[in-house]
Amino acid sequence: MNFKLTGEQESIKNTIRKFAETKIEPIAFQLDEKNMFPEEIVREMGQLSFMGLPYPLKYGGAAKDVLSYIIAVEELSRVDAGVGVILSAHVSLASWPIMEFGTENQKEKYLTPLASGKKIGAFGLTEENAGSDAGGTETTAVLNGDYYILNGAKVFITNAGYADTYVIFAVTTPGIGTKGISAFIVEKEWKGFTFGTHYNKMGIRSSATAELLFHNVKVPKENLLGKEGEGFKIAMMTLEGGRIGIAAQALGIAQGAYEKALNYAKERIQFGKPISRQQSIAFKLADMTTKIRAARFMVYSAAVLKQEHESYGTESAMAKLYASDICLEVVNDAVQIYGGSGYIKGFAVERMYRDAKICTIYEGTNEIQKLVISNSILGKPKKTSSENTAGNTADVAAKKSASKAITGNRKRVIIKEGTAEEKVHKFLSYLDSENMKIESNSAVHLGDNIGEADRVCSIGLGLASKDDLPIIQELAQSMGAQLGCSRPFAEEREWLPLNRFVGISGQKFKGSFYMAIGISGQIQHLGGIRDAKIITAINIDENAPIFSNADYGIVGDLYEIVPVLNRILKEKGL
C-alpha cells in the first residue's frame, strides 16, 4: 500500500483542517463548557459536502473514497472530538446501513437528505441491558397490519435529539436471541418517539448524547431495513465500519494534543532553555509522534480495505483498539508536558484529556475489540448446549428479569388499567397491605437531609414546568415525605437545589418509602435508592426502567395521577 495521500485527498484534508481551525477552534471551549451542540457548524459541514463524503452523487453525496471521509473525522477531532464524532455517527452508523441494506425508495427518501447534509442521522442499538451483548435487546417491534408497533428505549445515543433519521434495532421474534432482531428507519417527529435524559458527559461535550424512548410508535412496514431477523447482522457490519471512524477520532485527538504539547515545549523556558531540549521531554515527544504514526497507518489501512470491498472487520478492530489506547497515552503525556497549566480549563489539552477516554468505550469497548481479534485468530468458540437454548426457557427469562433490577428483588406490581382514581385507590390499598401509615407533614423543608429521611417523594423530567412544582410539594407534604429529584432536574434545569438529587453521586436514600414521579430510572438514580424498603413510581411510560426496580407503580400521566392522589389523601384526612 502507498501511504502517500493523493492530491485530492490532500486537498480535502487541507480544506477540512482550515474549516476546523477557523470555524470550530475559536468556539471549542464554549461548546465544551456549555455542553452545546454546534448546529450552525453542522449546517455548514452539510453545505460543504462533508456529511456525505463517501456516498454517490445520485444520493446527495460527494462521491469521495472512504479514506477521505476518515481524514475528515481525524481533522475535525484534531480540534474538537465532539464535532468529529457527530460526523462519524452520521456517516458510518446512520447513513451506511441505509446505503448498504436499504431499498431504492429508502435511499431516495432517507439517504439523500442525510448525504446532502440537509438532515442528521443517528444509530440506536445500545440499551440499559444490551451494551456489548446486543443479544440482550429488549426493545420490541410487533407487526400489526401495515405497521410495526415499536416500544422500548435506547441509551447513550450520539446525535440524539438533533438527528432527524434514526436506524433502530428491535426484537421482532422473541425467544431466538440475535436471530430475532430487525432494523428499522425511524423518523424523529413520529408520535410516541420522545427523548429522555440528555447526558452530562465528561468529554466530547459538543456532541449530543441522550436516551431514545419509544411508546407505541407506528413504524410503516416499508421502513423495515433489510429483512426481518437481519438486524443483528446489519448492526455488526455497521459497527465494523464505524470503528474506523472512532479510530480516526482517537487519531485526531492524539495528533491535536501532540501538536499543542510540541509547541508549548518549544516555548516554555526552564533552566535556561526550552523544555523540548530537556531529554525527558524530548523523549516523550519522540514516543508520542511514533505512536501516532503507527496508529495512522493502521487506521488508513483499514479505510482502504473497506474502500476496496475487502475483509476489514479484524483490521478495523485493531485500528480502533490501538488508536484509542495510544490516544490516552499521548494526551496523558501532553498534559504532563504542560504541567500545572495542562490541568486548567481553557487549555485545549485539558479538554482533549477528557475527550480521549470515550474512544476506548463506544462502538465496542476495547475488550470487545480484543475478542473480535482473538476470534479471527482462533475461530469462534462453539456454543454449549445451554447457550444454544438460552432465551427459550422460563427459568432464563426469570433470571433475565431479575438481573434488570438494580434495586434488588422487588415486587414489581404495576397498575396499568382503570381511571386515574381507580389506579390511585388500588395503589393506596397496596400501601395499606404493607402496614404503611401515611402522616402529613406541615411543610417540606429543603434543608433537611434526604439521607436521614424516612420518606422521600422525588420528581424528574416528567414535570413540564417549574410552575407545576407545587403539586409535587403538596404530595410530599401529604405523604409525610421530604422532596427529592433526579440529577437532571437539579443540575440541568436547576428547579431544585443540588442537595435534593438522589443518585450514586447525589443523596443516598435508605428509608422506608420512596416515590419516583416522572423519573425514568437510569442507573445513576437507581443506585441511590437500592436500600429503600419500599419503592414506588408514577410514570407515563410503562417500559420505563423505574418499574422494573419498584415494588408498586402507576402507569399514567403525573398531571392526571398526582392531583387525584393529593385529593384522595386529603379526603382520607391524611
XYZ file of C-alpha atoms in Angstrom:
574
model
C 0.000 0.000 0.000
C 1.206 3.517 -0.798
C 0.692 5.624 2.326
C 1.110 8.891 0.452
C -2.154 10.794 0.052
C -3.371 11.651 -3.419
C -3.660 15.269 -4.489
C -7.426 15.148 -3.976
C -7.072 13.636 -0.506
C -4.520 16.289 0.453
C -6.907 18.976 -0.783
C -9.774 17.547 1.282
C -7.519 17.329 4.332
C -6.390 20.946 3.974
C -9.940 22.195 3.394
C -11.289 20.470 6.492
C -8.277 21.484 8.596
C -8.807 25.130 7.654
C -12.543 24.831 8.405
C -11.825 23.265 11.804
C -9.217 25.854 12.748
C -11.186 28.902 11.616
C -14.771 27.876 12.449
C -14.537 25.392 15.315
C -11.370 26.119 17.289
C -12.421 29.651 18.362
C -15.602 28.278 19.958
C -14.355 24.838 21.095
C -14.011 25.947 24.724
C -17.531 27.381 24.692
C -19.011 24.243 23.139
C -17.345 22.106 25.801
C -18.159 24.346 28.743
C -21.834 24.742 27.839
C -22.376 21.211 26.554
C -23.549 22.837 23.319
C -24.373 21.060 20.060
C -22.876 23.142 17.193
C -25.937 23.334 14.941
C -24.580 26.086 12.701
C -21.240 24.291 12.287
C -23.008 21.078 11.287
C -25.184 23.005 8.850
C -22.057 24.439 7.220
C -20.494 20.984 7.102
C -23.510 19.850 5.098
C -23.200 22.770 2.708
C -19.530 21.881 2.165
C -20.449 18.215 1.410
C -18.650 16.838 4.495
C -21.760 14.941 5.663
C -21.883 12.654 2.634
C -18.222 12.357 1.626
C -18.185 8.622 0.728
C -21.653 8.392 -0.841
C -22.645 8.623 -4.533
C -23.659 11.890 -6.162
C -27.061 10.415 -7.053
C -27.883 10.226 -3.333
C -26.592 13.696 -2.493
C -23.086 12.601 -1.532
C -19.660 13.848 -2.595
C -18.543 10.557 -4.216
C -15.173 10.526 -2.434
C -13.362 7.491 -1.078
C -13.569 6.100 2.460
C -10.093 7.382 3.330
C -11.121 10.951 2.505
C -14.014 10.610 4.944
C -11.744 9.140 7.621
C -9.332 12.050 7.146
C -12.290 14.401 7.688
C -13.109 12.774 11.042
C -9.433 12.933 12.011
C -9.073 16.620 11.141
C -12.253 17.665 12.937
C -11.248 15.632 16.010
C -7.799 17.224 15.979
C -9.605 20.427 17.006
C -12.814 19.160 18.687
C -13.519 15.455 19.079
C -17.200 16.126 19.741
C -17.638 17.527 16.238
C -15.627 14.597 14.878
C -18.000 12.050 16.376
C -21.056 13.969 15.108
C -19.747 13.334 11.606
C -18.680 9.760 12.337
C -22.041 8.704 13.804
C -23.900 10.414 10.961
C -21.868 8.880 8.121
C -20.767 5.486 9.468
C -23.667 4.500 11.700
C -26.795 6.174 10.347
C -26.164 6.589 6.618
C -24.117 3.479 5.831
C -26.713 0.799 6.748
C -29.297 2.603 4.601
C -26.826 2.734 1.715
C -25.878 -0.926 2.133
C -29.220 -2.539 3.005
C -31.882 -0.008 2.012
C -34.272 -0.314 -0.888
C -34.058 2.228 -3.685
C -37.054 4.055 -2.211
C -35.416 4.130 1.229
C -32.208 5.512 -0.238
C -34.038 8.239 -2.118
C -36.197 9.166 0.862
C -33.641 8.920 3.675
C -30.074 8.623 2.391
C -30.291 11.595 0.033
C -31.115 14.206 2.712
C -28.544 12.599 5.032
C -25.714 12.554 2.489
C -26.512 16.094 1.347
C -26.365 17.329 4.931
C -29.947 18.550 4.943
C -30.729 16.123 7.751
C -28.718 14.477 10.534
C -28.716 10.758 11.325
C -28.270 8.576 14.422
C -27.961 4.876 15.289
C -29.887 3.232 18.117
C -28.592 -0.141 19.316
C -27.430 0.221 22.928
C -29.883 -0.368 25.780
C -29.685 -0.449 29.545
C -29.279 -4.241 29.484
C -27.810 -4.601 25.997
C -24.433 -2.978 25.600
C -21.617 -5.199 24.383
C -24.152 -8.047 24.440
C -26.554 -6.819 21.756
C -28.415 -10.121 22.069
C -29.969 -8.690 25.234
C -32.021 -6.191 23.203
C -35.429 -5.624 24.837
C -36.959 -3.003 22.531
C -39.744 -4.708 20.580
C -41.409 -4.185 17.208
C -44.673 -6.078 16.789
C -46.239 -6.252 13.329
C -49.823 -5.010 13.321
C -51.289 -4.642 9.843
C -49.244 -2.150 7.842
C -47.184 -1.031 10.814
C -44.698 -2.332 13.355
C -45.508 -1.083 16.864
C -42.234 -0.046 18.462
C -41.788 0.002 22.247
C -38.683 0.348 24.376
C -35.721 2.611 24.988
C -32.175 3.189 23.795
C -29.370 4.793 25.794
C -26.126 6.674 25.028
C -27.243 7.642 21.512
C -24.961 10.096 19.678
C -26.757 12.945 17.852
C -29.976 12.126 19.734
C -32.472 14.958 19.711
C -30.776 16.751 16.827
C -30.916 13.889 14.353
C -33.926 13.580 12.060
C -33.442 9.947 10.954
C -32.679 7.008 13.260
C -31.663 3.427 12.475
C -33.231 1.455 15.325
C -32.863 -2.211 16.301
C -35.710 -4.121 17.930
C -36.850 -7.664 18.603
C -39.432 -8.864 16.087
C -39.269 -12.564 17.016
C -38.787 -13.130 20.762
C -37.022 -16.135 22.216
C -34.445 -16.797 19.493
C -31.740 -14.360 20.555
C -29.922 -12.295 17.961
C -31.757 -14.025 15.105
C -34.955 -12.301 16.212
C -33.607 -8.739 15.920
C -34.592 -6.494 12.998
C -33.597 -2.994 11.880
C -35.903 -0.051 11.161
C -35.665 3.508 9.872
C -37.498 5.787 12.310
C -38.309 9.478 11.927
C -37.912 11.981 14.742
C -41.385 13.509 14.538
C -43.393 10.287 14.777
C -45.925 10.141 17.593
C -44.684 8.274 20.649
C -40.984 8.866 19.881
C -39.504 11.107 22.572
C -36.169 11.790 24.214
C -35.181 11.129 27.792
C -32.069 12.146 29.669
C -29.519 14.255 27.801
C -26.305 13.088 29.380
C -23.906 15.483 31.074
C -20.711 13.818 29.862
C -17.095 14.042 30.959
C -15.880 14.674 27.415
C -16.967 15.135 23.773
C -19.433 17.623 25.198
C -20.125 19.348 21.886
C -21.831 16.157 20.714
C -25.357 15.389 21.940
C -25.922 12.078 23.717
C -29.348 11.090 25.033
C -31.965 8.403 25.576
C -34.495 7.455 22.909
C -37.941 6.489 24.200
C -40.496 4.615 22.092
C -44.101 4.308 23.225
C -46.347 2.573 20.684
C -44.547 4.209 17.772
C -46.114 3.187 14.442
C -43.327 2.312 12.001
C -44.542 1.629 8.438
C -43.702 -1.840 7.110
C -41.723 -0.261 4.294
C -39.319 1.169 6.903
C -38.022 -2.276 7.768
C -34.333 -2.138 6.819
C -33.246 -5.353 5.152
C -35.280 -8.396 6.131
C -36.800 -9.465 9.425
C -34.147 -11.143 11.558
C -31.238 -9.416 9.785
C -30.925 -6.647 12.351
C -28.034 -8.126 14.290
C -26.049 -8.732 11.119
C -26.741 -5.171 9.953
C -25.673 -3.785 13.329
C -22.422 -5.751 13.458
C -21.478 -4.884 9.879
C -22.257 -1.241 10.540
C -20.092 -1.205 13.652
C -17.174 -2.745 11.763
C -17.030 0.368 9.608
C -17.924 2.683 12.469
C -14.871 1.542 14.380
C -12.642 3.009 11.698
C -14.365 6.339 12.321
C -13.741 6.085 16.078
C -10.128 5.105 15.405
C -9.837 8.246 13.257
C -11.353 10.285 16.074
C -8.779 8.917 18.521
C -6.025 9.581 15.988
C -7.190 13.172 15.583
C -7.289 13.800 19.342
C -3.783 12.385 19.706
C -2.476 14.488 16.813
C -4.013 17.654 18.214
C -2.666 17.018 21.715
C 0.793 16.217 20.372
C 0.919 19.432 18.319
C -0.186 21.533 21.292
C 2.426 19.888 23.531
C 5.185 20.265 20.939
C 4.523 23.981 20.506
C 4.310 24.524 24.253
C 7.550 22.590 24.844
C 9.341 24.806 22.334
C 8.109 27.989 24.031
C 8.360 27.048 27.698
C 11.772 28.014 29.124
C 13.149 26.253 32.199
C 16.745 26.037 33.371
C 17.714 28.467 30.642
C 16.384 26.529 27.631
C 13.127 25.299 26.083
C 11.828 22.213 27.867
C 11.722 20.498 24.465
C 15.525 20.371 24.802
C 15.308 18.568 28.117
C 15.879 14.905 27.311
C 12.916 13.686 29.366
C 10.550 15.893 27.373
C 12.268 15.297 24.031
C 11.909 11.543 24.502
C 8.211 11.949 25.369
C 7.690 13.834 22.123
C 9.562 11.126 20.214
C 7.339 8.415 21.710
C 4.189 10.420 21.024
C 4.864 11.003 17.333
C 5.972 7.382 16.815
C 2.734 6.043 18.319
C 0.664 8.443 16.218
C 2.432 7.393 13.016
C 1.847 3.714 13.726
C -1.826 4.366 14.547
C -2.302 6.393 11.365
C -1.020 3.538 9.211
C -3.457 1.124 10.886
C -6.429 3.487 10.545
C -5.727 4.393 6.926
C -5.100 0.752 6.018
C -8.494 -0.304 7.426
C -10.157 2.533 5.489
C -8.548 1.431 2.210
C -9.590 -2.192 2.789
C -13.176 -1.026 3.264
C -12.984 1.102 0.131
C -11.693 -1.889 -1.854
C -14.520 -4.108 -0.539
C -12.036 -6.450 1.090
C -12.483 -8.028 4.520
C -11.735 -5.335 7.089
C -13.500 -6.350 10.327
C -10.367 -7.532 12.108
C -8.303 -4.606 10.841
C -10.925 -2.074 11.970
C -10.947 -3.689 15.438
C -7.145 -3.498 15.558
C -7.148 0.128 14.435
C -9.794 1.126 16.975
C -8.040 -0.763 19.774
C -4.568 0.594 19.087
C -5.500 4.169 18.138
C -7.691 4.667 21.207
C -5.096 3.140 23.542
C -2.239 5.311 22.261
C -4.559 8.320 22.262
C -4.857 8.023 26.041
C -1.097 7.716 26.328
C -0.418 10.714 24.082
C -2.890 13.069 25.795
C -1.575 11.996 29.177
C 1.938 12.939 28.089
C 0.647 16.200 26.600
C -0.913 17.220 29.912
C 2.298 16.217 31.694
C 4.358 18.411 29.361
C 2.076 21.362 30.105
C 2.478 20.730 33.822
C 0.025 22.584 36.055
C -1.324 24.539 33.099
C -2.472 21.305 31.486
C -4.829 20.735 34.398
C -6.583 24.078 33.954
C -9.728 24.618 31.897
C -9.107 26.802 28.876
C -6.067 24.838 27.758
C -7.019 22.528 24.890
C -5.049 19.564 26.264
C -7.271 19.504 29.366
C -10.332 19.094 27.151
C -8.562 16.539 24.951
C -7.648 14.543 28.050
C -11.350 14.218 28.885
C -12.358 13.603 25.269
C -9.901 10.750 24.784
C -11.323 8.186 27.210
C -14.599 7.542 25.405
C -12.727 6.232 22.347
C -11.854 3.075 24.298
C -15.536 2.531 25.182
C -18.070 3.288 22.468
C -18.780 1.357 19.270
C -17.435 -1.691 21.069
C -15.233 -1.464 24.142
C -11.578 -2.296 23.648
C -12.217 -5.563 25.440
C -14.714 -6.411 22.700
C -12.124 -5.443 20.063
C -9.726 -7.968 21.585
C -12.490 -10.563 21.432
C -13.031 -9.797 17.730
C -9.304 -10.020 17.025
C -8.787 -13.220 19.022
C -11.769 -14.872 17.343
C -10.279 -14.047 13.947
C -7.075 -15.778 15.040
C -8.542 -18.766 16.854
C -12.007 -19.043 15.355
C -15.202 -18.526 17.313
C -15.722 -20.970 20.188
C -18.536 -23.469 19.787
C -21.662 -22.728 21.769
C -22.543 -25.057 24.626
C -25.919 -26.757 24.724
C -27.055 -24.373 27.472
C -26.080 -21.367 25.359
C -27.933 -22.753 22.357
C -31.149 -22.967 24.374
C -30.671 -19.643 26.131
C -33.678 -17.391 25.957
C -36.132 -20.273 25.393
C -36.910 -21.256 28.970
C -38.949 -19.605 31.685
C -36.013 -20.001 34.072
C -33.709 -17.982 31.847
C -36.410 -15.342 31.332
C -36.900 -15.059 35.087
C -33.175 -14.647 35.674
C -33.021 -12.010 32.957
C -35.920 -10.118 34.520
C -34.276 -10.259 37.941
C -30.966 -9.035 36.551
C -32.706 -5.882 35.323
C -33.447 -4.737 38.876
C -30.569 -2.641 40.175
C -32.560 -2.178 43.393
C -32.726 -5.918 44.100
C -35.693 -8.228 44.428
C -38.771 -6.003 44.093
C -42.464 -6.886 43.861
C -42.947 -5.081 40.517
C -46.716 -4.676 40.946
C -47.566 -2.204 38.197
C -51.078 -0.738 37.869
C -51.909 -0.089 34.209
C -55.686 -0.387 33.854
C -58.514 1.851 35.024
C -59.200 5.530 35.542
C -56.798 7.728 37.449
C -58.993 7.446 40.524
C -59.196 3.642 40.283
C -55.430 3.420 39.900
C -54.826 5.617 42.927
C -57.247 3.663 45.147
C -55.594 0.405 44.140
C -52.151 1.880 44.775
C -53.130 3.058 48.262
C -54.602 -0.356 49.048
C -51.194 -1.901 48.339
C -49.574 0.573 50.714
C -52.186 -0.358 53.335
C -51.219 -4.016 52.896
C -47.662 -3.020 53.746
C -48.971 -1.518 57.004
C -47.650 1.827 55.914
C -49.315 4.653 57.785
C -49.259 7.959 55.924
C -48.991 11.039 58.128
C -48.896 14.527 56.692
C -46.019 16.952 57.222
C -46.875 20.552 57.934
C -44.229 21.642 55.427
C -41.464 20.404 53.159
C -38.041 21.588 54.288
C -35.424 21.643 51.540
C -32.683 21.968 54.118
C -33.364 18.527 55.614
C -31.015 15.658 54.803
C -32.566 13.156 52.369
C -30.101 10.526 53.525
C -31.638 10.665 57.002
C -35.276 10.947 55.876
C -37.752 8.104 56.357
C -39.806 9.047 53.285
C -38.992 10.886 50.069
C -41.059 11.918 47.033
C -38.784 12.678 44.073
C -39.633 14.438 40.836
C -37.957 14.052 37.432
C -38.081 15.457 33.931
C -41.681 14.338 33.542
C -42.603 17.663 35.141
C -43.003 20.084 32.240
C -42.730 23.389 34.099
C -41.200 24.695 37.302
C -44.544 26.412 37.929
C -46.050 22.931 38.421
C -43.683 22.023 41.255
C -46.268 22.901 43.957
C -48.379 19.815 43.115
C -45.345 17.637 43.898
C -44.581 19.617 47.049
C -48.186 19.120 48.124
C -47.881 15.379 47.544
C -44.658 15.204 49.537
C -46.364 17.054 52.355
C -49.408 14.749 52.192
C -47.173 11.661 52.243
C -45.128 12.994 55.163
C -42.079 12.958 52.943
C -39.126 15.096 52.008
C -38.849 16.421 48.441
C -36.169 14.910 46.194
C -35.450 14.837 42.486
C -33.401 13.300 39.675
C -29.945 14.678 38.827
C -31.007 16.438 35.575
C -33.900 18.102 37.416
C -31.452 19.797 39.795
C -28.310 20.121 37.713
C -29.629 20.967 34.250
C -32.992 22.581 34.941
C -31.957 23.944 38.341
C -35.536 23.669 39.564
C -34.421 22.295 42.949
C -31.147 22.677 44.856
C -28.351 20.187 44.141
C -28.697 18.724 47.649
C -32.093 17.376 46.567
C -30.984 14.986 43.839
C -30.917 11.295 44.614
C -28.403 9.020 42.935
C -24.986 7.412 43.011
C -23.269 10.805 43.013
C -26.030 12.518 44.999
C -28.095 11.704 48.087
C -28.454 8.041 49.115
C -31.912 7.154 50.439
C -32.213 4.279 52.934
C -35.601 4.984 54.492
C -38.922 3.139 54.444
C -40.711 4.725 51.459
C -39.549 6.244 48.182
C -41.733 7.572 45.381
C -40.273 8.411 41.951
C -42.559 10.692 39.941
C -41.816 11.253 36.267
C -38.364 9.682 36.674
C -37.359 7.144 34.018
C -34.992 5.300 36.337
C -31.460 5.389 34.984
C -28.580 3.572 36.691
C -27.302 6.761 38.306
C -30.619 7.361 40.061
C -31.418 3.754 40.932
C -28.065 3.317 42.629
C -29.121 5.903 45.182
C -32.323 4.108 46.232
C -31.312 0.463 46.230
C -31.571 0.302 50.042
C -35.094 1.766 50.255
C -37.593 -0.547 51.946
C -40.474 0.276 49.550
C -40.014 1.881 46.122
C -42.987 3.242 44.194
C -43.256 5.037 40.872
C -45.570 7.113 38.705
C -44.573 7.278 35.040
C -46.369 7.621 31.730
C -44.076 5.067 30.055
C -44.828 1.503 31.101
C -41.410 0.466 29.743
C -39.520 2.930 31.947
C -36.732 1.130 33.874
C -38.073 2.511 37.154
C -40.934 -0.006 37.033
C -38.504 -2.950 36.926
C -36.974 -1.563 40.095
C -40.142 -0.690 42.034
C -42.448 -2.537 44.389
C -45.561 -0.675 43.248
C -46.169 1.631 40.338
C -48.839 3.513 38.420
C -48.623 3.865 34.658
C -50.089 7.253 33.845
C -49.533 10.940 33.293
C -48.336 12.536 36.530
C -50.552 15.527 35.727
C -53.549 13.198 35.980
C -52.391 10.893 38.777
C -50.786 13.291 41.281
C -53.768 15.683 41.659
C -56.069 12.703 42.239
C -53.652 11.241 44.764
C -53.485 14.598 46.573
C -57.264 14.879 46.671
C -57.858 11.349 47.961
C -55.214 11.742 50.650
C -56.951 14.927 51.793
C -60.353 13.211 51.768
C -58.911 10.499 53.971
C -57.893 13.249 56.353
C -54.219 12.485 55.935
